PDB file of N, CA and C in Angstrom:
ATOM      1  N   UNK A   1      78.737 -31.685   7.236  1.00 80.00           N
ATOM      2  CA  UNK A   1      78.586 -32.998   7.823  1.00 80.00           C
ATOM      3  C   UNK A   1      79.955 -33.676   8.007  1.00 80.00           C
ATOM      4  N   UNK A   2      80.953 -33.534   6.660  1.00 84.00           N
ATOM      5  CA  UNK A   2      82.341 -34.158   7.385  1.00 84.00           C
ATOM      6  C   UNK A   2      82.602 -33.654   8.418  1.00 84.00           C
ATOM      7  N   UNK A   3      82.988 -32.178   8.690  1.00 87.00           N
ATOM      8  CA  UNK A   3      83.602 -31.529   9.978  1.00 87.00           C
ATOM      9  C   UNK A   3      83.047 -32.138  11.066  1.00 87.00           C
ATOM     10  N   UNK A   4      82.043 -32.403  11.260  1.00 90.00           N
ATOM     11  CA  UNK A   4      80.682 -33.110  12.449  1.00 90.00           C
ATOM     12  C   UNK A   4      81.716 -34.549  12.736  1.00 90.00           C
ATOM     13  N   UNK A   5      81.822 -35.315  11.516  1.00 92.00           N
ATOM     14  CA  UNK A   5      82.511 -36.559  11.767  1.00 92.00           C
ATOM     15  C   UNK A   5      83.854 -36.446  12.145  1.00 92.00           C
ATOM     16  N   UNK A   6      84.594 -35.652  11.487  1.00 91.00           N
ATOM     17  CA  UNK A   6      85.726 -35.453  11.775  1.00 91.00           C
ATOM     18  C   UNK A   6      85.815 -34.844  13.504  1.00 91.00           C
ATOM     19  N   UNK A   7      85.128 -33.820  14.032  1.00 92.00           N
ATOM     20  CA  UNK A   7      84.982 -33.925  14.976  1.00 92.00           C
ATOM     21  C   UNK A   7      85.203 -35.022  16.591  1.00 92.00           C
ATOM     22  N   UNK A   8      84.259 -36.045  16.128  1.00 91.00           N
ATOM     23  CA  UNK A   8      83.755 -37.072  16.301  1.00 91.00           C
ATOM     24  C   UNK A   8      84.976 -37.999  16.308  1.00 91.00           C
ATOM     25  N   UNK A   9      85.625 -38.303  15.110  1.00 90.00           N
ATOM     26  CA  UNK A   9      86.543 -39.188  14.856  1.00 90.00           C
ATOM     27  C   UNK A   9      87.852 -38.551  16.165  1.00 90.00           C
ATOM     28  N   UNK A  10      88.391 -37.546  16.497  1.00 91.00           N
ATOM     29  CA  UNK A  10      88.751 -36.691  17.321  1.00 91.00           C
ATOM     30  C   UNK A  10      88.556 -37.079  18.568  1.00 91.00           C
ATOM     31  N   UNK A  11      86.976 -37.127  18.845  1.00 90.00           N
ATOM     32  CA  UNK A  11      86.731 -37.146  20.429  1.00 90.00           C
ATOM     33  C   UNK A  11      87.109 -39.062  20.480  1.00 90.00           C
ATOM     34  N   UNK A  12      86.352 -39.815  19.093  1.00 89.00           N
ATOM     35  CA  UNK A  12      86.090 -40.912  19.867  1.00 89.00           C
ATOM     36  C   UNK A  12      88.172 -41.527  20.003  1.00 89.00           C
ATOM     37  N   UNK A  13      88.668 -40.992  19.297  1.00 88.00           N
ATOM     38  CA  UNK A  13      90.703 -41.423  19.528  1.00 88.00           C
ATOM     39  C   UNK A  13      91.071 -40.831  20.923  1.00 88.00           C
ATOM     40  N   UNK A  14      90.375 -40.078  21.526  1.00 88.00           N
ATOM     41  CA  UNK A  14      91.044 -39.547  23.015  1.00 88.00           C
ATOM     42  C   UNK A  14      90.134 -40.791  23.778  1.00 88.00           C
ATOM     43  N   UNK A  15      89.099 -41.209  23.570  1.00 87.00           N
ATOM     44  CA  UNK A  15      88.648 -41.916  24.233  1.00 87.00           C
ATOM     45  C   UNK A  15      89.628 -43.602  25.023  1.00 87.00           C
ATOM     46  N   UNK A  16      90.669 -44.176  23.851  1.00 89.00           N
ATOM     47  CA  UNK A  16      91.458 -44.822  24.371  1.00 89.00           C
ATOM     48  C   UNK A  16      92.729 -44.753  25.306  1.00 89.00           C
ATOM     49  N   UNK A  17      92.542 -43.528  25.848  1.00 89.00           N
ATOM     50  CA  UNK A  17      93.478 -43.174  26.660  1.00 89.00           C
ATOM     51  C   UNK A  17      92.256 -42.616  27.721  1.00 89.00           C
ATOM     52  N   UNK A  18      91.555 -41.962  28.022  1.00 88.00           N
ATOM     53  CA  UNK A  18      90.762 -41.406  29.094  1.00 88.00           C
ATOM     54  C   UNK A  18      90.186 -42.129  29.560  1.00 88.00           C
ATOM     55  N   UNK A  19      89.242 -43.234  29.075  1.00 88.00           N
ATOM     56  CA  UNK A  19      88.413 -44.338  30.339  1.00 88.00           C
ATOM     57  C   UNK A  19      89.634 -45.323  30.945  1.00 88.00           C
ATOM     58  N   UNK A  20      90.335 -45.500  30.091  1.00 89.00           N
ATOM     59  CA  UNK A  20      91.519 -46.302  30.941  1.00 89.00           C
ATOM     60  C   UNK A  20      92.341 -45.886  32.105  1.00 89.00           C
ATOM     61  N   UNK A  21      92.358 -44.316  32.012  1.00 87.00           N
ATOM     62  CA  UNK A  21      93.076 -43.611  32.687  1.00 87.00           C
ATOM     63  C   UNK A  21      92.589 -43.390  34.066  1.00 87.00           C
ATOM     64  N   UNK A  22      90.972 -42.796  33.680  1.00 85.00           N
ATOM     65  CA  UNK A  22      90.136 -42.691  34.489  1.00 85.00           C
ATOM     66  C   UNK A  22      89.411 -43.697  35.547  1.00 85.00           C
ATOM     67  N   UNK A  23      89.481 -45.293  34.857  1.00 85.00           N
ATOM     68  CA  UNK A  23      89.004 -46.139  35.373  1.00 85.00           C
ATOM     69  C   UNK A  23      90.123 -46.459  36.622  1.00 85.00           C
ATOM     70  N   UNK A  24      91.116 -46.376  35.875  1.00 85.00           N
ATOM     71  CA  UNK A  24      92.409 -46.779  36.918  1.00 85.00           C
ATOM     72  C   UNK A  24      92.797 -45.702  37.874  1.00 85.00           C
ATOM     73  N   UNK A  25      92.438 -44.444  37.194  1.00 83.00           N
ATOM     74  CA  UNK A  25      92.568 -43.654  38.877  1.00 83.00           C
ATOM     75  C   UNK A  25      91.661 -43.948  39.748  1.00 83.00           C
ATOM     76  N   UNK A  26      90.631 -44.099  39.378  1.00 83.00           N
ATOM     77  CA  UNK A  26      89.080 -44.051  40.111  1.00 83.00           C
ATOM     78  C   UNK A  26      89.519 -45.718  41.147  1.00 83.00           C
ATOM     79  N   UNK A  27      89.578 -46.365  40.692  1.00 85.00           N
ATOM     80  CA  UNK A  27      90.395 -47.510  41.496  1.00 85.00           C
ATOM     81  C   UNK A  27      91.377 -47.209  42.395  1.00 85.00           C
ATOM     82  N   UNK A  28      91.756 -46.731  42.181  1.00 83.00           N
ATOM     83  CA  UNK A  28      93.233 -45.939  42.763  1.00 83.00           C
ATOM     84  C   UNK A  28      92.644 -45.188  44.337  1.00 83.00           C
ATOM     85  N   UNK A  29      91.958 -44.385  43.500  1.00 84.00           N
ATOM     86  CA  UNK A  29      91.267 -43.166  44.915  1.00 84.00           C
ATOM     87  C   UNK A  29      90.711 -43.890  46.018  1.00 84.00           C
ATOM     88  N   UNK A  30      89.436 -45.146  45.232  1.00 80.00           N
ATOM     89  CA  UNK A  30      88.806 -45.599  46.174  1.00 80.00           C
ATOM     90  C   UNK A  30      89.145 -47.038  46.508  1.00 80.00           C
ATOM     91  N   UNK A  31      90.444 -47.232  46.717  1.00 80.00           N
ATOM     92  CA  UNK A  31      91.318 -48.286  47.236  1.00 80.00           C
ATOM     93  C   UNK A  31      90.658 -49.850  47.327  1.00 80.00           C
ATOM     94  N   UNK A  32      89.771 -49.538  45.782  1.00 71.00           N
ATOM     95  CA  UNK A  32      89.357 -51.027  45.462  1.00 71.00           C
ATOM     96  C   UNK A  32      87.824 -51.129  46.075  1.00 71.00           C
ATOM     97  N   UNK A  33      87.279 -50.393  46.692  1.00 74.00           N
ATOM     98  CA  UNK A  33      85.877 -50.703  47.385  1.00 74.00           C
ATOM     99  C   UNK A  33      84.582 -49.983  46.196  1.00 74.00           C
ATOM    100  N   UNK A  34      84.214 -50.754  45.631  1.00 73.00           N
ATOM    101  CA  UNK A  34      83.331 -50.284  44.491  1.00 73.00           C
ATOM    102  C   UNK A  34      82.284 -49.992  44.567  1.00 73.00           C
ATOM    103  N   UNK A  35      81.853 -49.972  45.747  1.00 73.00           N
ATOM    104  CA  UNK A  35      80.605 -49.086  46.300  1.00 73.00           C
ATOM    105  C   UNK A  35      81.058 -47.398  46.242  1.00 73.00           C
ATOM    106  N   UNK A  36      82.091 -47.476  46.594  1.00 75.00           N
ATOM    107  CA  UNK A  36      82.801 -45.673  46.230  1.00 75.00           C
ATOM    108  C   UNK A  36      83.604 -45.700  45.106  1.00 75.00           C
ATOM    109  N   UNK A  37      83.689 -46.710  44.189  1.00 74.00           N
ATOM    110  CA  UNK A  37      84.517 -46.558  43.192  1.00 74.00           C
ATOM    111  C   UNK A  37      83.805 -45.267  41.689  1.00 74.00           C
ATOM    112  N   UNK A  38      82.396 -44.815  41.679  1.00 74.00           N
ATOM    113  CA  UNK A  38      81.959 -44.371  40.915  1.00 74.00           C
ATOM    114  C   UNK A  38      81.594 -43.008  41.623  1.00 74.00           C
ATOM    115  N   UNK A  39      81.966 -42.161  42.665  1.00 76.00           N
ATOM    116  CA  UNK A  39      82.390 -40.972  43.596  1.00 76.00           C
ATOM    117  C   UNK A  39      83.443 -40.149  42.624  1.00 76.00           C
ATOM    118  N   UNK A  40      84.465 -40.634  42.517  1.00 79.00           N
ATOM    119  CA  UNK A  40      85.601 -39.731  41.661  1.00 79.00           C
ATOM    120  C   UNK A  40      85.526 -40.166  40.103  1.00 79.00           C
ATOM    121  N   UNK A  41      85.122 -40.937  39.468  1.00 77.00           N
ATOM    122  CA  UNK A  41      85.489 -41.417  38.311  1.00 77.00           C
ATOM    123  C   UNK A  41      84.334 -40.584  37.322  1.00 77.00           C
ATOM    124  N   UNK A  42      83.477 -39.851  38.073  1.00 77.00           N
ATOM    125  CA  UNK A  42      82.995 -38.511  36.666  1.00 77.00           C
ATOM    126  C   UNK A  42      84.173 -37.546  36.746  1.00 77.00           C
ATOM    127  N   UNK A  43      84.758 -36.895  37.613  1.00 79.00           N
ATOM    128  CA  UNK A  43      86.045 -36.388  38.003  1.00 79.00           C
ATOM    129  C   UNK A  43      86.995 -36.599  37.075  1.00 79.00           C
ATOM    130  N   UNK A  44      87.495 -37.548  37.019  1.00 81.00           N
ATOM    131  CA  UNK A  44      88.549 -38.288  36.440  1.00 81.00           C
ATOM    132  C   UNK A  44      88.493 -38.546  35.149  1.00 81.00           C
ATOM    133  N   UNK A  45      86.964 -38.816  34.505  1.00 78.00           N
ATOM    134  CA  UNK A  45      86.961 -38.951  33.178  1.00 78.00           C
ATOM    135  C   UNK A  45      86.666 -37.104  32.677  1.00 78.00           C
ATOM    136  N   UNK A  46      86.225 -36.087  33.458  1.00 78.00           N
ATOM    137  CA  UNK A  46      86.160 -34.770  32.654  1.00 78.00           C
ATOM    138  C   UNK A  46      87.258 -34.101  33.181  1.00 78.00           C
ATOM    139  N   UNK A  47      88.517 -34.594  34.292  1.00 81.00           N
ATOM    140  CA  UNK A  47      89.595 -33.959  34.586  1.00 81.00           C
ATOM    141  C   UNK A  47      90.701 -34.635  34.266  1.00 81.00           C
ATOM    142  N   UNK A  48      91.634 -35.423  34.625  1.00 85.00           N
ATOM    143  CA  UNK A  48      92.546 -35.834  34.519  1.00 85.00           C
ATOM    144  C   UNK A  48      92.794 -37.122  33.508  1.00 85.00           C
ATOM    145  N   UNK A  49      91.665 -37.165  32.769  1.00 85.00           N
ATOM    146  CA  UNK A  49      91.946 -38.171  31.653  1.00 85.00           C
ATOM    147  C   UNK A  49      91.906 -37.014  30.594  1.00 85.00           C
ATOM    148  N   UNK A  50      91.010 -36.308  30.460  1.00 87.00           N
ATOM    149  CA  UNK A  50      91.135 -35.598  29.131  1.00 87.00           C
ATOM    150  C   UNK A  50      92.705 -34.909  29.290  1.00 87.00           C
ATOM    151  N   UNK A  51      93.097 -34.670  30.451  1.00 87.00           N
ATOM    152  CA  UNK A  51      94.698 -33.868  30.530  1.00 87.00           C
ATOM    153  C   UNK A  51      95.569 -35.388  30.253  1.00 87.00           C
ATOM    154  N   UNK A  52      95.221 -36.284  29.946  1.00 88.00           N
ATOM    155  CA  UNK A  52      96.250 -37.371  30.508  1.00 88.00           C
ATOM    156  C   UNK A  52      95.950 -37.829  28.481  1.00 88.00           C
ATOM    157  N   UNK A  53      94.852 -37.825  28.245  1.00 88.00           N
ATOM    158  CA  UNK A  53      94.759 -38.170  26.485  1.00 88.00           C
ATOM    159  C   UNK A  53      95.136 -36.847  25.628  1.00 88.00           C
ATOM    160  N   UNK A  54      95.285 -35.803  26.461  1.00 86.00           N
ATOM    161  CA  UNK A  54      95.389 -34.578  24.762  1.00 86.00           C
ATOM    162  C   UNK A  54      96.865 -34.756  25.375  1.00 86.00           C
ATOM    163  N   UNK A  55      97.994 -35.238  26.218  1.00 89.00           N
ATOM    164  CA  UNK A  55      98.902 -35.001  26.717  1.00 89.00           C
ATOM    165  C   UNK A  55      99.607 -36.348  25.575  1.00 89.00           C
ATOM    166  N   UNK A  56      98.859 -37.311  25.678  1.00 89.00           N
ATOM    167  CA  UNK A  56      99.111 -38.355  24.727  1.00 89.00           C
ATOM    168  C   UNK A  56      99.161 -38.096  23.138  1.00 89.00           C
ATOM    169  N   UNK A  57      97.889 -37.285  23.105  1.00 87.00           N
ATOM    170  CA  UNK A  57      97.719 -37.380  21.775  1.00 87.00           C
ATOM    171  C   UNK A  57      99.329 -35.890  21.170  1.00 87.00           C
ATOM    172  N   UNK A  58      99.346 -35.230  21.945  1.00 87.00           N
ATOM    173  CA  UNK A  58     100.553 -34.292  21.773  1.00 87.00           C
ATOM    174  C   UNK A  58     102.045 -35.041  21.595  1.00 87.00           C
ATOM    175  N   UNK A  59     102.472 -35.721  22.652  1.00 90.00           N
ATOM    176  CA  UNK A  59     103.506 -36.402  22.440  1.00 90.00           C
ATOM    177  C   UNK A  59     103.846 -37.199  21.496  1.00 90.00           C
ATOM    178  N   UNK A  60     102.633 -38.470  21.555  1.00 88.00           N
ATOM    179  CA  UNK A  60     103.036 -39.767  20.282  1.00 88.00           C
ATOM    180  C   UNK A  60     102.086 -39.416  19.497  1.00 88.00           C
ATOM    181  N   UNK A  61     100.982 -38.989  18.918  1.00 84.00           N
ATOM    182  CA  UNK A  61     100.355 -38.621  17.873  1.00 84.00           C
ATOM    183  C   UNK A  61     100.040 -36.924  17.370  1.00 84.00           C
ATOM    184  N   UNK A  62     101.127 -36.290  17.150  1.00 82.00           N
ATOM    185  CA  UNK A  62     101.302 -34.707  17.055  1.00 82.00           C
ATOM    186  C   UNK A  62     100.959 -34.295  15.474  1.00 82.00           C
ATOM    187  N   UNK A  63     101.667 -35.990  14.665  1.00 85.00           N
ATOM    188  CA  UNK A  63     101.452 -35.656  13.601  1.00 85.00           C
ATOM    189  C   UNK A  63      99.669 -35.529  13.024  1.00 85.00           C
ATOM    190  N   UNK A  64      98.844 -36.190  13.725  1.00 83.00           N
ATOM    191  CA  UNK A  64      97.474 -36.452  13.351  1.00 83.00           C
ATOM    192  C   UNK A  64      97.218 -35.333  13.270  1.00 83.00           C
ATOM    193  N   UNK A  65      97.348 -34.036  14.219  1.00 84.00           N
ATOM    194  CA  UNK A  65      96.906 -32.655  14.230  1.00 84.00           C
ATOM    195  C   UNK A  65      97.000 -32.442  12.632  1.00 84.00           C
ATOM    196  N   UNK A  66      98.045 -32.379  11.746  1.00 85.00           N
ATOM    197  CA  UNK A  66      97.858 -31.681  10.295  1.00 85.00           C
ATOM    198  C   UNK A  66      96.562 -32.627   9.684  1.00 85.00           C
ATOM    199  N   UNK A  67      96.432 -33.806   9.699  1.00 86.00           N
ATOM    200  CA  UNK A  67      94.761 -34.326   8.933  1.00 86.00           C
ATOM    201  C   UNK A  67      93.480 -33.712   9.534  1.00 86.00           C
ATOM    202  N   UNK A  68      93.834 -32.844  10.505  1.00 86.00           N
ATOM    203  CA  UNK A  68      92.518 -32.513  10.788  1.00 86.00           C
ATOM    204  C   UNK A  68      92.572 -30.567  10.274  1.00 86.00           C
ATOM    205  N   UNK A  69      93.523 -30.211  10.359  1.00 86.00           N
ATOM    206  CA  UNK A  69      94.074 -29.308   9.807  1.00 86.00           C
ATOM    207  C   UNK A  69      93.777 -28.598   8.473  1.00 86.00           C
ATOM    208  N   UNK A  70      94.630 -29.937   7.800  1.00 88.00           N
ATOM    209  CA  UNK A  70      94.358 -29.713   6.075  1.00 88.00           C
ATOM    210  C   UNK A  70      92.669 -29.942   5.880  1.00 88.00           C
ATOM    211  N   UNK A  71      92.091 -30.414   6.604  1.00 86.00           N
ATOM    212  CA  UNK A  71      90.419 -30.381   6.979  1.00 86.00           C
ATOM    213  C   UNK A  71      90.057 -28.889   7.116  1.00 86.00           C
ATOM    214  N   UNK A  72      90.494 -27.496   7.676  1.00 88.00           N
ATOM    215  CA  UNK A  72      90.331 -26.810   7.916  1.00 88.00           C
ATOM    216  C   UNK A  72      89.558 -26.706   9.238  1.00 88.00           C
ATOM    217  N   UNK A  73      90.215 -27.793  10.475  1.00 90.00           N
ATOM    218  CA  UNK A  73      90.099 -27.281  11.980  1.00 90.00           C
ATOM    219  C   UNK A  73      91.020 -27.013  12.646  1.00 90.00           C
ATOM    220  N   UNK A  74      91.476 -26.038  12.987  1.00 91.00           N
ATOM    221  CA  UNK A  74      92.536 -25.700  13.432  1.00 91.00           C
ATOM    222  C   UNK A  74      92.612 -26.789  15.325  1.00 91.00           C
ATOM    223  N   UNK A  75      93.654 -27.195  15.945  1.00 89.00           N
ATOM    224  CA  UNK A  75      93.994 -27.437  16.907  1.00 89.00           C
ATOM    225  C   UNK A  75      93.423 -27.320  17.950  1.00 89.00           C
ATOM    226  N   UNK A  76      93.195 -25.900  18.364  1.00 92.00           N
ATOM    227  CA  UNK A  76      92.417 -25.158  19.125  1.00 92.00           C
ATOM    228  C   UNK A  76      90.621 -25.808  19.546  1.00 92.00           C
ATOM    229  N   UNK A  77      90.242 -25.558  18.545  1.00 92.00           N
ATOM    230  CA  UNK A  77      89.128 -26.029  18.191  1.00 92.00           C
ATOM    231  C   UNK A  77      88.446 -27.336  18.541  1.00 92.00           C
ATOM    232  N   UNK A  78      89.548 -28.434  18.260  1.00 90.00           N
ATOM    233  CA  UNK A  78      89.373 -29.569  18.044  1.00 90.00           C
ATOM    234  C   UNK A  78      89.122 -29.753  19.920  1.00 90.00           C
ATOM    235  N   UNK A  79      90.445 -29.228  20.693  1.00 89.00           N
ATOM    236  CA  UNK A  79      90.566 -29.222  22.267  1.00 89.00           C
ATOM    237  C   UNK A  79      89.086 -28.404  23.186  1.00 89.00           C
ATOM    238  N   UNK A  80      88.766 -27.550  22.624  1.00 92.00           N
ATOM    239  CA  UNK A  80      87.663 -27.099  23.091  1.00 92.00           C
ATOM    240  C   UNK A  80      86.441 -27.918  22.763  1.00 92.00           C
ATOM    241  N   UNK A  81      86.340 -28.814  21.540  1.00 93.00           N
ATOM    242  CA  UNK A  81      85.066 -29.563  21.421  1.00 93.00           C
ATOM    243  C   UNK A  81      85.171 -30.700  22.551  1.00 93.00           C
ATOM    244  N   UNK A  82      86.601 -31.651  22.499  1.00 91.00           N
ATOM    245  CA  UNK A  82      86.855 -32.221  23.538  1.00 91.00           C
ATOM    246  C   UNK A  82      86.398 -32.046  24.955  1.00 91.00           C
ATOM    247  N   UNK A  83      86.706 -30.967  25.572  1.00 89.00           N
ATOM    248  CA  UNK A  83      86.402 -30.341  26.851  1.00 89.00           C
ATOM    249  C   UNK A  83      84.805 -30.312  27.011  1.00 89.00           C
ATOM    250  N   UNK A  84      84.284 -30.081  25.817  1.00 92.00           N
ATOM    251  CA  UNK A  84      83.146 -29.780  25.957  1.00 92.00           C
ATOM    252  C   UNK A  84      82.007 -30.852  26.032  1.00 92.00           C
ATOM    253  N   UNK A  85      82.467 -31.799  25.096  1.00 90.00           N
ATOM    254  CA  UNK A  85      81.872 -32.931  24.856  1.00 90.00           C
ATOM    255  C   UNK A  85      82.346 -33.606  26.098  1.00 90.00           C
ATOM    256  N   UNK A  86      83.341 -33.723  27.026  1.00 86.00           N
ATOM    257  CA  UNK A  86      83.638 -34.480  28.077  1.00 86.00           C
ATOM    258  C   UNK A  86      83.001 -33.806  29.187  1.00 86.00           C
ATOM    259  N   UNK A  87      82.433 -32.787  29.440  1.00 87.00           N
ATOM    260  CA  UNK A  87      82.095 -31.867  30.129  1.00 87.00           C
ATOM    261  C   UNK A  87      80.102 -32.570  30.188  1.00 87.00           C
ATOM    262  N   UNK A  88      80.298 -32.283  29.062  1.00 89.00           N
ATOM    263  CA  UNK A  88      78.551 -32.837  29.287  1.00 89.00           C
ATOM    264  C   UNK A  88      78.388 -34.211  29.461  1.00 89.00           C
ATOM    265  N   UNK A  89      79.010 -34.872  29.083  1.00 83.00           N
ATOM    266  CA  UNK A  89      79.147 -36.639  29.324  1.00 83.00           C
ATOM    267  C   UNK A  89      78.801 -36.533  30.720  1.00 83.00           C
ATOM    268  N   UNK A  90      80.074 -35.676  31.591  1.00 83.00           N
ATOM    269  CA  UNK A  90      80.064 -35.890  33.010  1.00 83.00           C
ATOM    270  C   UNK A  90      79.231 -35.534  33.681  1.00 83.00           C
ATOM    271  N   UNK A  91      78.536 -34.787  33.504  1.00 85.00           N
ATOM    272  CA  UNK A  91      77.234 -34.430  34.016  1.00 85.00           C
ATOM    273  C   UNK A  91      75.962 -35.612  33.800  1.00 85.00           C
ATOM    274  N   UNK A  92      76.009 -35.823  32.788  1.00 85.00           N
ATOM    275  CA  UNK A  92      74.954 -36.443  32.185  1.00 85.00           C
ATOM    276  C   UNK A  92      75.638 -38.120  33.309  1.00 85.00           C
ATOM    277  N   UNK A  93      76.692 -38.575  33.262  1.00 75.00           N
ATOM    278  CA  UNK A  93      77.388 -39.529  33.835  1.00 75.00           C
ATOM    279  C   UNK A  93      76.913 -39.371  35.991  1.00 75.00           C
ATOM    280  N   UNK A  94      77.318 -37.894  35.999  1.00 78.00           N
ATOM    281  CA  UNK A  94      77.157 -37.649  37.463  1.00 78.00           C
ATOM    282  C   UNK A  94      75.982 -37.700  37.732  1.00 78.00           C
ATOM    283  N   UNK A  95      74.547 -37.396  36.916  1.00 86.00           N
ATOM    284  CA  UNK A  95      73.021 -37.439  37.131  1.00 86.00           C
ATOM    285  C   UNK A  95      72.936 -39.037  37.321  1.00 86.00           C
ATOM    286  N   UNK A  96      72.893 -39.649  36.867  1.00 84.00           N
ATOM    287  CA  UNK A  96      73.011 -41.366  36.842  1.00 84.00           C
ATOM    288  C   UNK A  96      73.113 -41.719  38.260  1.00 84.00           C
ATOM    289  N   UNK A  97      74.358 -41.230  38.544  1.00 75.00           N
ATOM    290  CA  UNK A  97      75.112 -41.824  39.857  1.00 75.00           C
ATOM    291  C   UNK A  97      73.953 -41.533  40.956  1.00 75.00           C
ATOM    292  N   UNK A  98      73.778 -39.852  40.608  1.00 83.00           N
ATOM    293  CA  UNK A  98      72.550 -39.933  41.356  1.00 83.00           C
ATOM    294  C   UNK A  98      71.707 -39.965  41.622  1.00 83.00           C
ATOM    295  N   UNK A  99      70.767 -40.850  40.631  1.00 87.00           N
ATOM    296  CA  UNK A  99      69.939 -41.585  40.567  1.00 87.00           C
ATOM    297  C   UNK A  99      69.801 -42.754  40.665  1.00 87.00           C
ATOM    298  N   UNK A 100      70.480 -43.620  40.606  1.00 80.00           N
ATOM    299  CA  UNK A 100      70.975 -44.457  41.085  1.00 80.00           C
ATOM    300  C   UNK A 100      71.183 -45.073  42.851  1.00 80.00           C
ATOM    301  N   UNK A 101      71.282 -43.930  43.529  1.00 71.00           N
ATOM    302  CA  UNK A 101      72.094 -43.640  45.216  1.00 71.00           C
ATOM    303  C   UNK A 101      70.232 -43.898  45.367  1.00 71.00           C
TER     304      UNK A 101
END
């Protein structure tokens, strides 16, 4: 059950760098018209935010990797739950949209 949280604690710290990232590209793409502003922004939150938060979390938070570590999850691991867990969000995020339309 820790590893589960620890997990967790993992995905939800990339989260302050990826909807921000994502929200502001997604603005970006669809040059402010918010009827198309939710078109790229499943995109953006399972592509270029998760590259734009593990890119973050590498540079200014490198040291956090050993607490999850001395936990016994190696690095690796931690990036593939990420992907994965952002992976189904977006889907689950992209069904909405179109249901929604």
């Amino acid at each position: 059950m820790r590893r589960i949280k620890l997990y967790y604690l993992f995905f939800s710290s990339t989260l302050k760098v990826n909807v921000p990232f994502s929200v502001l590209g997604s603005i970006l793409i669809s040059k402010g018209d918010w009827n198309m502003f939710f078109e790229p922004f499943p995109y953006m939150l399972g592509g270029l935010g998760i590259v734009a938060s593990l890119l973050y979390k590498e540079i200014l938070e490198k040291e956090a990797y050993y607490f999850y570590y001395n936990s016994g999850i190696p690095k690796r691991n931690l990036i593939i739950f990420v992907f994965a867990a952002y992976w189904f969000i977006l889907w689950i995020v992209k069904l909405c949209i179109i249901c929604l339309k």
